[in-house]
């Protein structure tokens, strides 16, 4: 420490001497580089002031009266900066620690999500879920049984960040504990609702859409709990319809029925499920319209489902200047032609 | 050394006197300009807290010595005492960013950083005693 102080002293003396001899831009450049050095060494402003005075008095032992004293005043003024600087350093360290903790939690949260999309003959599935910050409030879920029947869920925990993420584990375990209801979206939501209502603080809500697809009959059954409507693309008519399901948000009312809807999926038809982070993309011109999303999907419709969702996400991310305001989840499930 | 001075703090004048006493002793002990400024800043913060929150109290400034083996250390010790309301949530207060001055780094966490040893003893309704020592290097 003392050694490096001496080194800094000598360096500064050289820089100052050179600059006093000739006031060149190069000299100022060296001074700028020196300021990086002192920051690196965590030298506080008052020490720099004192260093300057020290060197100055070596060069000019007979400083005019008052010069030395004026530096005492400056030193005192710089004390506050020194304190703020040190606080800033310690807060920065704290932030790093917190960030590391959150990274661990975020990794753990990833394990709640399916690690791969089930492969089902005749079905093309694409999923993309991107959190706005490290922890996500969006949840999705896939299961497949031995008969090539698929259950899929998308849920949005109202509220973001860590509380939402904690809540997510509960939904996952609830869904895992009702395997027999995988193909009964209405009954499944009724169960999840009961668990959520009993276990979650009354100021937390969850919206959810659950669907099941039977690849033997090509039936798609679904039910929703206040979730952002998805889309249904009818290949024969080349149109998008709203995939709307009536149902109250999870966690509000204890005994709630969830109406089940049914669709027959024809070749080329597809289901789009999304979280409100997709529809609530905000650009400088205001919210993006739902139509804009179907238009985007249309642009990439010829591609595999995974590539469609990737492209749609990229376009929406770009439209927002690459800053997500809400967690984003988009799922496409298409019956192959 | 047994130099000790006690300054009553009840007005801003008291704060200035406490600073003055601290600077005189710090100089005498041999602290350099930067450390003198650190010590007086710490005294200022402690004295201001007395003035603002406890109305009155005293700042005691003394020279201290410590022997470790053959090494003798000299230092300055500041004691801020009052019989004010006490500090309720010391742990929070000692956290950065808590002060009402908000993010300016001063306050008690600042004092702890400026000095080497730091100790708070505060009892609700009875008062607060804060001691801080800076050692001469
Ligand atoms: N001597 C004291 N007696 C009672 N309360 C105090 C005393 N010193 C500090 N406090 C309390 O601790 C808080 C933090 O003090 P401090 O760190 O100096 O920051 P600030 O004075 O800017 O609020 C004060 O707001 C006050 O509530
Ligand atoms: Mg204060």
CSV table of C-alpha atoms and ligand atoms in Angstrom, one decimal:
chain,number,residue,atom,x,y,z
A,1,UNK,CA,0.0,0.0,0.0
A,2,UNK,CA,2.7,2.5,1.1
A,3,UNK,CA,4.7,1.4,-1.9
A,4,UNK,CA,2.0,1.9,-4.4
A,5,UNK,CA,1.4,5.3,-2.8
A,6,UNK,CA,5.0,6.2,-3.5
A,7,UNK,CA,4.6,5.0,-7.1
A,8,UNK,CA,1.5,7.1,-7.6
A,9,UNK,CA,3.3,10.0,-6.1
A,10,UNK,CA,6.2,9.7,-8.5
A,11,UNK,CA,3.9,9.2,-11.5
A,12,UNK,CA,1.9,12.2,-10.7
A,13,UNK,CA,5.0,14.3,-10.1
A,14,UNK,CA,6.3,13.3,-13.6
A,15,UNK,CA,2.9,14.1,-15.2
A,16,UNK,CA,2.7,17.4,-13.5
A,17,UNK,CA,6.3,18.4,-14.2
A,18,UNK,CA,5.9,17.6,-17.9
A,19,UNK,CA,2.7,19.6,-18.1
A,20,UNK,CA,4.1,22.6,-16.3
A,21,UNK,CA,7.0,22.7,-18.8
A,22,UNK,CA,4.7,22.5,-21.8
A,23,UNK,CA,1.0,22.7,-21.7
A,24,UNK,CA,0.3,20.0,-24.3
A,25,UNK,CA,-2.7,17.9,-25.0
A,26,UNK,CA,-0.6,14.9,-24.5
A,27,UNK,CA,0.1,16.0,-20.9
A,28,UNK,CA,-3.6,16.2,-20.3
A,29,UNK,CA,-4.1,12.8,-21.9
A,30,UNK,CA,-1.6,11.4,-19.3
A,31,UNK,CA,-3.6,13.1,-16.6
A,32,UNK,CA,-6.7,11.4,-17.8
A,33,UNK,CA,-5.0,8.0,-17.8
A,34,UNK,CA,-3.7,8.8,-14.3
A,35,UNK,CA,-7.3,9.3,-13.1
A,36,UNK,CA,-8.1,5.8,-14.2
A,37,UNK,CA,-5.1,4.5,-12.3
A,38,UNK,CA,-6.2,6.2,-9.0
A,39,UNK,CA,-9.8,4.9,-9.4
A,40,UNK,CA,-8.4,1.4,-9.9
A,41,UNK,CA,-6.4,1.8,-6.8
A,42,UNK,CA,-9.5,3.1,-5.0
A,43,UNK,CA,-7.8,6.3,-4.0
A,44,UNK,CA,-10.4,8.7,-2.8
A,45,UNK,CA,-10.7,12.3,-4.1
A,46,UNK,CA,-9.3,13.9,-0.9
A,47,UNK,CA,-6.2,11.9,-1.3
A,48,UNK,CA,-5.7,13.1,-4.8
A,49,UNK,CA,-6.1,16.7,-3.6
A,50,UNK,CA,-3.5,16.0,-1.0
A,51,UNK,CA,-1.2,14.4,-3.5
A,52,UNK,CA,-1.4,17.4,-5.7
A,53,UNK,CA,-0.5,19.7,-2.9
A,54,UNK,CA,2.4,17.5,-1.9
A,55,UNK,CA,3.9,17.5,-5.3
A,56,UNK,CA,3.2,21.2,-5.8
A,57,UNK,CA,5.1,22.1,-2.6
A,58,UNK,CA,8.0,20.0,-3.8
A,59,UNK,CA,8.2,21.9,-7.0
A,60,UNK,CA,7.6,25.3,-5.4
A,61,UNK,CA,8.8,25.3,-1.8
A,62,UNK,CA,7.9,29.0,-1.6
A,63,UNK,CA,4.2,28.9,-2.5
A,64,UNK,CA,2.6,32.3,-2.2
A,65,UNK,CA,0.8,32.9,1.1
A,66,UNK,CA,-2.6,31.3,1.3
A,67,UNK,CA,-2.0,28.7,-1.4
A,68,UNK,CA,-1.4,25.9,1.1
A,69,UNK,CA,-4.3,27.0,3.2
A,70,UNK,CA,-6.6,27.1,0.2
A,71,UNK,CA,-5.9,23.4,-0.4
A,72,UNK,CA,-6.9,22.6,3.2
A,73,UNK,CA,-10.3,24.1,2.3
A,74,UNK,CA,-10.5,22.1,-0.9
A,75,UNK,CA,-9.6,19.0,1.0
A,76,UNK,CA,-12.5,19.5,3.3
A,77,UNK,CA,-14.9,20.1,0.4
A,78,UNK,CA,-13.7,16.9,-1.2
A,79,UNK,CA,-14.3,14.8,1.9
A,80,UNK,CA,-18.0,14.5,1.0
A,81,UNK,CA,-17.1,13.2,-2.4
A,82,UNK,CA,-14.7,10.7,-0.8
A,83,UNK,CA,-17.5,9.4,1.4
A,84,UNK,CA,-20.0,9.2,-1.4
A,85,UNK,CA,-17.4,7.4,-3.5
A,86,UNK,CA,-16.8,4.8,-0.8
A,87,UNK,CA,-20.5,4.2,-0.3
A,88,UNK,CA,-20.9,3.8,-4.0
A,89,UNK,CA,-18.1,1.1,-3.9
A,90,UNK,CA,-19.8,-0.8,-1.1
A,91,UNK,CA,-23.2,-0.6,-2.7
A,92,UNK,CA,-21.7,-1.9,-6.0
A,93,UNK,CA,-20.3,-4.9,-4.1
A,94,UNK,CA,-23.6,-5.5,-2.5
A,95,UNK,CA,-25.4,-5.3,-5.9
A,96,UNK,CA,-23.0,-7.9,-7.2
A,97,UNK,CA,-23.7,-10.2,-4.3
A,98,UNK,CA,-27.5,-9.8,-4.8
A,99,UNK,CA,-27.1,-10.4,-8.5
A,100,UNK,CA,-25.2,-13.7,-7.9
A,101,UNK,CA,-28.0,-14.8,-5.5
A,102,UNK,CA,-30.6,-14.0,-8.1
A,103,UNK,CA,-28.7,-15.9,-10.8
A,104,UNK,CA,-28.8,-19.0,-8.6
A,105,UNK,CA,-32.5,-18.5,-8.1
A,106,UNK,CA,-33.1,-17.9,-11.8
A,107,UNK,CA,-31.3,-21.1,-12.6
A,108,UNK,CA,-33.4,-22.9,-10.2
A,109,UNK,CA,-36.5,-21.5,-11.7
A,110,UNK,CA,-35.5,-22.8,-15.1
A,111,UNK,CA,-35.8,-26.3,-13.7
A,112,UNK,CA,-39.5,-25.7,-13.2
A,113,UNK,CA,-39.9,-25.4,-16.9
A,114,UNK,CA,-39.9,-28.5,-19.2
A,115,UNK,CA,-36.3,-29.1,-20.4
A,116,UNK,CA,-37.5,-30.2,-23.8
A,117,UNK,CA,-40.6,-30.1,-25.9
A,118,UNK,CA,-42.2,-33.5,-26.3
A,119,UNK,CA,-42.0,-34.9,-29.7
A,120,UNK,CA,-45.3,-36.1,-31.1
A,121,UNK,CA,-45.9,-37.5,-34.5
A,122,UNK,CA,-47.8,-35.2,-36.8
A,123,UNK,CA,-47.4,-32.2,-34.4
A,124,UNK,CA,-45.1,-29.3,-34.7
A,125,UNK,CA,-44.5,-27.4,-31.5
A,126,UNK,CA,-42.6,-24.1,-30.9
A,127,UNK,CA,-42.1,-22.4,-27.6
A,128,UNK,CA,-40.2,-19.4,-26.5
A,129,UNK,CA,-40.3,-17.9,-23.0
A,130,UNK,CA,-38.1,-14.9,-22.2
A,131,UNK,CA,-38.1,-13.1,-18.8
A,132,UNK,CA,-38.0,-9.3,-18.8
A,133,UNK,CA,-35.5,-9.5,-16.0
A,134,UNK,CA,-33.8,-12.5,-14.4
A,135,UNK,CA,-36.8,-14.1,-12.8
A,136,UNK,CA,-39.9,-14.8,-14.8
A,137,UNK,CA,-43.6,-14.6,-13.9
A,138,UNK,CA,-44.5,-16.6,-17.0
A,139,UNK,CA,-44.9,-20.3,-16.7
A,140,UNK,CA,-45.5,-23.0,-19.3
A,141,UNK,CA,-45.8,-26.7,-19.0
A,142,UNK,CA,-45.9,-29.7,-21.4
A,143,UNK,CA,-46.8,-33.3,-20.7
A,144,UNK,CA,-47.2,-36.2,-23.1
A,145,UNK,CA,-48.7,-39.6,-22.3
A,146,UNK,CA,-48.2,-43.0,-23.9
A,147,UNK,CA,-51.0,-42.4,-26.4
A,148,UNK,CA,-49.4,-39.3,-27.9
A,149,UNK,CA,-51.8,-37.0,-26.1
A,150,UNK,CA,-50.3,-33.7,-25.1
A,151,UNK,CA,-51.2,-31.4,-22.3
A,152,UNK,CA,-50.0,-27.9,-22.4
A,153,UNK,CA,-50.3,-24.9,-20.0
A,154,UNK,CA,-49.4,-21.3,-20.1
A,155,UNK,CA,-49.7,-19.2,-17.0
A,156,UNK,CA,-48.9,-15.6,-16.0
A,157,UNK,CA,-48.4,-14.8,-12.4
A,158,UNK,CA,-49.5,-11.2,-12.0
A,159,UNK,CA,-46.6,-9.4,-10.6
A,160,UNK,CA,-43.1,-9.8,-11.6
A,161,UNK,CA,-39.8,-10.8,-10.2
A,162,UNK,CA,-39.0,-12.9,-7.2
A,163,UNK,CA,-42.5,-13.2,-5.6
A,164,UNK,CA,-43.9,-14.4,-8.9
A,165,UNK,CA,-41.1,-16.9,-9.3
A,166,UNK,CA,-41.7,-18.4,-5.9
A,167,UNK,CA,-45.3,-18.8,-6.7
A,168,UNK,CA,-44.4,-20.7,-9.9
A,169,UNK,CA,-43.0,-23.7,-8.0
A,170,UNK,CA,-46.4,-24.2,-6.5
A,171,UNK,CA,-48.2,-24.3,-9.8
A,172,UNK,CA,-45.7,-26.8,-11.1
A,173,UNK,CA,-46.2,-29.2,-8.2
A,174,UNK,CA,-49.9,-28.8,-8.4
A,175,UNK,CA,-50.0,-29.7,-12.0
A,176,UNK,CA,-47.6,-32.6,-11.4
A,177,UNK,CA,-49.9,-34.0,-8.8
A,178,UNK,CA,-53.0,-34.4,-11.0
A,179,UNK,CA,-51.7,-36.5,-13.8
A,180,UNK,CA,-55.1,-38.1,-14.4
A,181,UNK,CA,-56.5,-34.7,-15.3
A,182,UNK,CA,-54.0,-34.0,-18.0
A,183,UNK,CA,-56.7,-34.4,-20.6
A,184,UNK,CA,-59.4,-32.6,-18.7
A,185,UNK,CA,-58.5,-28.9,-18.9
A,186,UNK,CA,-61.6,-27.7,-17.0
A,187,UNK,CA,-61.2,-30.1,-14.1
A,188,UNK,CA,-57.5,-29.4,-13.9
A,189,UNK,CA,-58.0,-25.7,-13.7
A,190,UNK,CA,-60.6,-26.3,-10.9
A,191,UNK,CA,-57.9,-28.1,-8.9
A,192,UNK,CA,-55.2,-25.6,-9.5
A,193,UNK,CA,-57.6,-22.9,-8.5
A,194,UNK,CA,-58.3,-24.6,-5.2
A,195,UNK,CA,-54.6,-24.9,-4.4
A,196,UNK,CA,-53.9,-21.3,-5.4
A,197,UNK,CA,-56.8,-19.9,-3.5
A,198,UNK,CA,-55.8,-21.7,-0.3
A,199,UNK,CA,-52.1,-21.0,-0.5
A,200,UNK,CA,-51.4,-17.7,-2.1
A,201,UNK,CA,-51.7,-14.2,-0.6
A,202,UNK,CA,-54.9,-12.6,-1.6
A,203,UNK,CA,-53.0,-9.9,-3.6
A,204,UNK,CA,-51.5,-12.4,-6.0
A,205,UNK,CA,-53.3,-13.7,-9.0
A,206,UNK,CA,-52.6,-16.2,-11.7
A,207,UNK,CA,-54.1,-16.4,-15.1
A,208,UNK,CA,-53.8,-19.6,-17.0
A,209,UNK,CA,-54.8,-21.4,-20.2
A,210,UNK,CA,-54.7,-25.1,-20.3
A,211,UNK,CA,-55.2,-27.2,-23.4
A,212,UNK,CA,-54.9,-30.9,-24.3
A,213,UNK,CA,-54.4,-32.3,-27.7
A,214,UNK,CA,-55.3,-35.9,-28.6
A,215,UNK,CA,-53.3,-36.8,-31.7
A,216,UNK,CA,-55.6,-39.8,-32.4
A,217,UNK,CA,-58.7,-37.8,-32.7
A,218,UNK,CA,-57.2,-34.4,-33.4
A,219,UNK,CA,-59.3,-32.9,-30.7
A,220,UNK,CA,-58.0,-29.8,-28.9
A,221,UNK,CA,-59.8,-29.2,-25.6
A,222,UNK,CA,-59.1,-26.1,-23.6
A,223,UNK,CA,-60.1,-24.0,-20.7
A,224,UNK,CA,-58.9,-20.7,-19.4
A,225,UNK,CA,-58.7,-18.7,-16.2
A,226,UNK,CA,-58.7,-15.1,-17.1
A,227,UNK,CA,-55.8,-15.6,-19.4
A,228,UNK,CA,-54.8,-13.5,-22.4
A,229,UNK,CA,-56.8,-15.0,-25.4
A,230,UNK,CA,-54.7,-16.9,-27.8
A,231,UNK,CA,-55.3,-17.4,-31.6
A,232,UNK,CA,-56.5,-20.3,-33.6
A,233,UNK,CA,-55.4,-20.4,-37.2
A,234,UNK,CA,-57.8,-22.2,-39.6
A,235,UNK,CA,-55.8,-23.3,-42.6
A,236,UNK,CA,-58.9,-24.0,-44.8
A,237,UNK,CA,-60.0,-20.4,-44.5
A,238,UNK,CA,-56.6,-18.9,-43.9
A,239,UNK,CA,-57.9,-16.9,-41.0
A,240,UNK,CA,-57.0,-16.2,-37.3
A,241,UNK,CA,-59.7,-16.5,-34.7
A,242,UNK,CA,-59.5,-15.5,-31.1
A,243,UNK,CA,-58.9,-18.5,-28.8
A,244,UNK,CA,-61.0,-17.2,-25.9
A,245,UNK,CA,-62.0,-19.1,-22.8
A,246,UNK,CA,-64.3,-17.7,-20.2
A,247,UNK,CA,-63.2,-18.2,-16.6
A,248,UNK,CA,-62.2,-16.3,-13.6
A,249,UNK,CA,-58.6,-15.7,-12.6
A,250,UNK,CA,-57.1,-18.4,-10.4
A,251,UNK,CA,-57.0,-17.7,-6.6
A,252,UNK,CA,-60.1,-15.5,-6.3
A,253,UNK,CA,-63.0,-17.7,-5.7
A,254,UNK,CA,-62.8,-21.1,-4.0
A,255,UNK,CA,-65.2,-23.3,-6.0
A,256,UNK,CA,-65.1,-22.2,-9.5
A,257,UNK,CA,-66.1,-24.1,-12.7
A,258,UNK,CA,-64.1,-23.7,-15.7
A,259,UNK,CA,-65.9,-24.2,-19.0
A,260,UNK,CA,-64.2,-26.5,-21.4
A,261,UNK,CA,-64.1,-25.8,-25.1
A,262,UNK,CA,-63.4,-28.1,-28.0
A,263,UNK,CA,-61.9,-27.7,-31.4
A,264,UNK,CA,-61.1,-30.2,-34.2
A,265,UNK,CA,-57.7,-29.5,-35.5
A,266,UNK,CA,-57.4,-29.9,-39.3
A,267,UNK,CA,-54.1,-30.3,-41.1
A,268,UNK,CA,-52.2,-27.0,-41.2
A,269,UNK,CA,-54.3,-25.5,-38.4
A,270,UNK,CA,-52.5,-24.2,-35.4
A,271,UNK,CA,-53.0,-22.9,-31.9
A,272,UNK,CA,-51.2,-19.9,-30.6
A,273,UNK,CA,-50.9,-19.4,-26.8
A,274,UNK,CA,-49.3,-16.3,-25.4
A,275,UNK,CA,-48.7,-14.3,-22.3
A,276,UNK,CA,-49.7,-10.6,-22.1
A,277,UNK,CA,-46.0,-9.7,-22.4
A,278,UNK,CA,-46.5,-10.5,-26.1
A,279,UNK,CA,-49.6,-8.4,-26.6
A,280,UNK,CA,-48.5,-5.6,-24.3
A,281,UNK,CA,-45.4,-4.9,-26.2
A,282,UNK,CA,-45.1,-1.2,-26.1
A,283,UNK,CA,-43.3,0.7,-28.8
A,284,UNK,CA,-43.0,4.5,-29.1
A,285,UNK,CA,-46.3,4.6,-31.0
A,286,UNK,CA,-48.2,2.8,-28.1
A,287,UNK,CA,-49.2,-0.8,-27.6
A,288,UNK,CA,-48.9,-3.2,-30.3
A,289,UNK,CA,-52.2,-4.5,-31.6
A,290,UNK,CA,-53.1,-8.1,-31.5
A,291,UNK,CA,-53.5,-7.9,-35.3
A,292,UNK,CA,-49.9,-6.9,-35.6
A,293,UNK,CA,-49.0,-10.2,-33.9
A,294,UNK,CA,-51.1,-12.3,-36.3
A,295,UNK,CA,-49.6,-10.4,-39.1
A,296,UNK,CA,-46.1,-11.2,-37.9
A,297,UNK,CA,-47.0,-14.9,-37.5
A,298,UNK,CA,-48.3,-14.9,-41.0
A,299,UNK,CA,-45.0,-13.5,-42.3
A,300,UNK,CA,-43.2,-16.5,-40.9
A,301,UNK,CA,-46.0,-19.1,-41.2
A,302,UNK,CA,-44.1,-21.1,-43.8
A,303,UNK,CA,-41.4,-21.9,-41.3
A,304,UNK,CA,-41.4,-24.6,-38.5
A,305,UNK,CA,-43.2,-23.6,-35.4
A,306,UNK,CA,-40.1,-23.0,-33.3
A,307,UNK,CA,-38.7,-20.7,-36.0
A,308,UNK,CA,-42.0,-18.8,-36.1
A,309,UNK,CA,-41.9,-18.0,-32.4
A,310,UNK,CA,-38.2,-17.1,-32.6
A,311,UNK,CA,-38.8,-14.7,-35.4
A,312,UNK,CA,-41.9,-13.1,-33.8
A,313,UNK,CA,-40.0,-12.6,-30.6
A,314,UNK,CA,-37.1,-11.0,-32.4
A,315,UNK,CA,-39.4,-8.6,-34.3
A,316,UNK,CA,-41.3,-7.6,-31.2
A,317,UNK,CA,-38.1,-7.2,-29.2
A,318,UNK,CA,-36.6,-5.0,-31.9
A,319,UNK,CA,-39.8,-2.9,-32.1
A,320,UNK,CA,-39.2,-2.1,-28.4
A,321,UNK,CA,-35.6,-1.2,-28.8
A,322,UNK,CA,-34.5,-4.6,-27.3
A,323,UNK,CA,-35.9,-3.8,-23.9
A,324,UNK,CA,-38.6,-6.1,-22.7
A,325,UNK,CA,-41.1,-4.6,-20.3
A,326,UNK,CA,-42.9,-7.8,-19.4
A,327,UNK,CA,-42.1,-11.5,-19.5
A,328,UNK,CA,-42.7,-12.9,-22.9
A,329,UNK,CA,-44.0,-16.4,-23.7
A,330,UNK,CA,-45.3,-17.6,-27.0
A,331,UNK,CA,-46.3,-21.2,-27.9
A,332,UNK,CA,-47.4,-22.5,-31.3
A,333,UNK,CA,-48.8,-26.0,-31.7
A,334,UNK,CA,-49.5,-27.0,-35.3
A,335,UNK,CA,-51.0,-30.1,-36.9
A,336,UNK,CA,-48.7,-31.0,-39.8
A,337,UNK,CA,-50.2,-31.1,-43.2
B,1,UNK,CA,-0.4,10.7,27.0
B,2,UNK,CA,-3.5,11.7,28.9
B,3,UNK,CA,-4.7,14.7,26.9
B,4,UNK,CA,-8.4,14.7,26.9
B,5,UNK,CA,-11.0,17.3,26.1
B,6,UNK,CA,-14.7,17.4,26.3
B,7,UNK,CA,-16.9,19.6,24.3
B,8,UNK,CA,-20.5,20.2,25.0
B,9,UNK,CA,-22.7,20.0,21.9
B,10,UNK,CA,-25.9,21.9,22.0
B,11,UNK,CA,-25.6,24.4,19.1
B,12,UNK,CA,-23.8,24.4,15.8
B,13,UNK,CA,-21.0,26.3,17.7
B,14,UNK,CA,-20.5,23.2,19.7
B,15,UNK,CA,-20.1,21.2,16.6
B,16,UNK,CA,-17.4,23.6,15.4
B,17,UNK,CA,-15.6,23.6,18.8
B,18,UNK,CA,-15.6,19.8,18.8
B,19,UNK,CA,-14.1,19.8,15.3
B,20,UNK,CA,-11.4,22.3,16.5
B,21,UNK,CA,-10.5,20.2,19.5
B,22,UNK,CA,-10.3,17.1,17.3
B,23,UNK,CA,-8.1,18.8,14.7
B,24,UNK,CA,-5.7,20.2,17.4
B,25,UNK,CA,-5.2,16.8,19.0
B,26,UNK,CA,-5.0,15.0,15.7
B,27,UNK,CA,-2.2,17.4,14.6
B,28,UNK,CA,-0.4,17.0,17.9
B,29,UNK,CA,-0.5,13.2,17.6
B,30,UNK,CA,1.0,13.5,14.1
B,31,UNK,CA,-1.9,12.8,11.7
B,32,UNK,CA,-1.4,14.2,8.2
B,33,UNK,CA,-3.8,16.6,6.5
B,34,UNK,CA,-6.0,14.0,4.9
B,35,UNK,CA,-6.5,12.1,8.1
B,36,UNK,CA,-7.1,15.3,10.0
B,37,UNK,CA,-9.9,16.1,7.6
B,38,UNK,CA,-11.3,12.5,8.0
B,39,UNK,CA,-11.2,12.8,11.8
B,40,UNK,CA,-12.9,16.2,11.8
B,41,UNK,CA,-15.5,15.0,9.3
B,42,UNK,CA,-16.3,12.1,11.6
B,43,UNK,CA,-16.6,14.4,14.6
B,44,UNK,CA,-18.9,16.7,12.6
B,45,UNK,CA,-21.2,13.9,11.7
B,46,UNK,CA,-21.4,12.6,15.3
B,47,UNK,CA,-21.9,16.0,16.8
B,48,UNK,CA,-24.5,16.9,14.2
B,49,UNK,CA,-26.5,13.8,15.1
B,50,UNK,CA,-26.4,14.9,18.8
B,51,UNK,CA,-27.5,18.4,17.9
B,52,UNK,CA,-30.3,17.1,15.6
B,53,UNK,CA,-31.6,14.1,17.4
B,54,UNK,CA,-30.7,14.3,21.0
B,55,UNK,CA,-30.6,18.1,21.4
B,56,UNK,CA,-27.6,18.0,23.6
B,57,UNK,CA,-24.6,15.8,24.6
B,58,UNK,CA,-20.9,15.9,24.6
B,59,UNK,CA,-18.0,14.9,22.4
B,60,UNK,CA,-14.9,13.6,24.3
B,61,UNK,CA,-11.6,13.6,22.4
B,62,UNK,CA,-8.6,11.8,23.7
B,63,UNK,CA,-5.3,10.4,22.6
B,64,UNK,CA,-5.0,6.7,23.0
B,65,UNK,CA,-2.1,4.2,22.9
B,66,UNK,CA,-2.0,0.5,22.4
B,67,UNK,CA,1.0,-1.8,22.7
B,68,UNK,CA,1.1,-5.0,20.8
B,69,UNK,CA,4.3,-6.9,21.5
B,70,UNK,CA,7.0,-4.3,21.0
B,71,UNK,CA,4.9,-2.1,18.7
B,72,UNK,CA,3.3,0.9,20.1
B,73,UNK,CA,0.3,2.4,18.3
B,74,UNK,CA,-1.0,5.9,18.8
B,75,UNK,CA,-4.4,7.0,17.9
B,76,UNK,CA,-7.3,9.4,18.5
B,77,UNK,CA,-10.5,8.4,20.2
B,78,UNK,CA,-13.8,10.2,19.8
B,79,UNK,CA,-16.6,9.5,22.1
B,80,UNK,CA,-20.0,11.0,21.4
B,81,UNK,CA,-22.4,10.7,24.3
B,82,UNK,CA,-26.0,11.9,24.8
B,83,UNK,CA,-29.0,11.2,26.8
B,84,UNK,CA,-31.4,11.5,23.9
B,85,UNK,CA,-34.0,9.2,22.6
B,86,UNK,CA,-31.6,6.5,21.4
B,87,UNK,CA,-31.4,4.9,18.0
B,88,UNK,CA,-34.2,2.5,17.3
B,89,UNK,CA,-33.0,0.4,14.4
B,90,UNK,CA,-29.2,0.5,14.7
B,91,UNK,CA,-28.8,-2.3,12.1
B,92,UNK,CA,-30.7,-0.4,9.5
B,93,UNK,CA,-29.0,2.9,10.3
B,94,UNK,CA,-25.6,1.2,9.8
B,95,UNK,CA,-26.6,0.2,6.3
B,96,UNK,CA,-25.4,2.2,3.4
B,97,UNK,CA,-28.1,4.3,1.8
B,98,UNK,CA,-30.3,4.6,4.9
B,99,UNK,CA,-29.4,8.1,6.0
B,100,UNK,CA,-31.8,10.9,5.5
B,101,UNK,CA,-29.0,12.5,3.6
B,102,UNK,CA,-29.7,9.6,1.1
B,103,UNK,CA,-26.8,8.2,-0.8
B,104,UNK,CA,-24.3,10.9,0.0
B,105,UNK,CA,-22.2,8.4,2.0
B,106,UNK,CA,-22.1,10.5,5.1
B,107,UNK,CA,-23.9,9.6,8.4
B,108,UNK,CA,-22.9,6.8,10.7
B,109,UNK,CA,-21.8,4.3,8.0
B,110,UNK,CA,-19.5,7.2,6.7
B,111,UNK,CA,-18.1,7.6,10.2
B,112,UNK,CA,-17.3,3.9,10.4
B,113,UNK,CA,-15.5,4.1,7.1
B,114,UNK,CA,-13.5,7.2,8.1
B,115,UNK,CA,-12.3,5.7,11.3
B,116,UNK,CA,-10.6,2.4,12.2
B,117,UNK,CA,-12.6,1.2,15.2
B,118,UNK,CA,-16.3,1.9,15.6
B,119,UNK,CA,-18.8,1.0,18.3
B,120,UNK,CA,-22.4,2.1,18.9
B,121,UNK,CA,-24.2,1.6,22.2
B,122,UNK,CA,-27.7,2.9,22.2
B,123,UNK,CA,-30.6,2.3,24.6
B,124,UNK,CA,-34.1,3.6,23.8
B,125,UNK,CA,-35.2,6.5,25.9
B,126,UNK,CA,-31.8,6.5,27.6
B,127,UNK,CA,-29.3,7.7,25.1
B,128,UNK,CA,-26.5,6.9,22.7
B,129,UNK,CA,-22.8,6.5,23.1
B,130,UNK,CA,-20.7,6.1,20.0
B,131,UNK,CA,-16.9,5.6,20.1
B,132,UNK,CA,-14.6,5.7,17.1
B,133,UNK,CA,-10.8,5.4,17.0
B,134,UNK,CA,-8.4,6.3,14.3
B,135,UNK,CA,-4.9,4.8,14.5
B,136,UNK,CA,-1.8,6.6,13.3
B,137,UNK,CA,0.0,4.6,10.6
C,1,LIG,N1,-27.4,10.4,18.7
C,1,LIG,C1,-28.5,10.0,18.2
C,1,LIG,N2,-29.7,9.9,18.9
C,1,LIG,C2,-30.8,9.4,18.4
C,1,LIG,N3,-30.9,9.0,17.1
C,1,LIG,C3,-29.9,9.1,16.3
C,1,LIG,C4,-28.6,9.6,16.8
C,1,LIG,N4,-27.7,9.5,15.8
C,1,LIG,C5,-28.4,9.0,14.8
C,1,LIG,N5,-29.7,8.8,15.0
C,1,LIG,C6,-30.7,8.2,14.2
C,1,LIG,O1,-30.0,7.5,13.1
C,1,LIG,C7,-30.4,8.0,11.9
C,1,LIG,C8,-29.2,7.9,10.9
C,1,LIG,O2,-28.2,8.8,11.3
C,1,LIG,P1,-27.1,9.1,10.3
C,1,LIG,O3,-26.4,7.9,9.8
C,1,LIG,O4,-26.2,10.2,10.9
C,1,LIG,O5,-27.9,9.8,9.0
C,1,LIG,P2,-28.8,11.1,9.0
C,1,LIG,O6,-28.4,11.9,10.1
C,1,LIG,O7,-28.4,11.7,7.7
C,1,LIG,O8,-30.2,10.6,9.0
C,1,LIG,C9,-30.9,9.3,12.1
C,1,LIG,O9,-31.8,9.7,11.1
C,1,LIG,C10,-31.5,9.3,13.5
C,1,LIG,O10,-32.8,8.8,13.4
C,2,LIG,MG1,-26.4,12.3,10.6
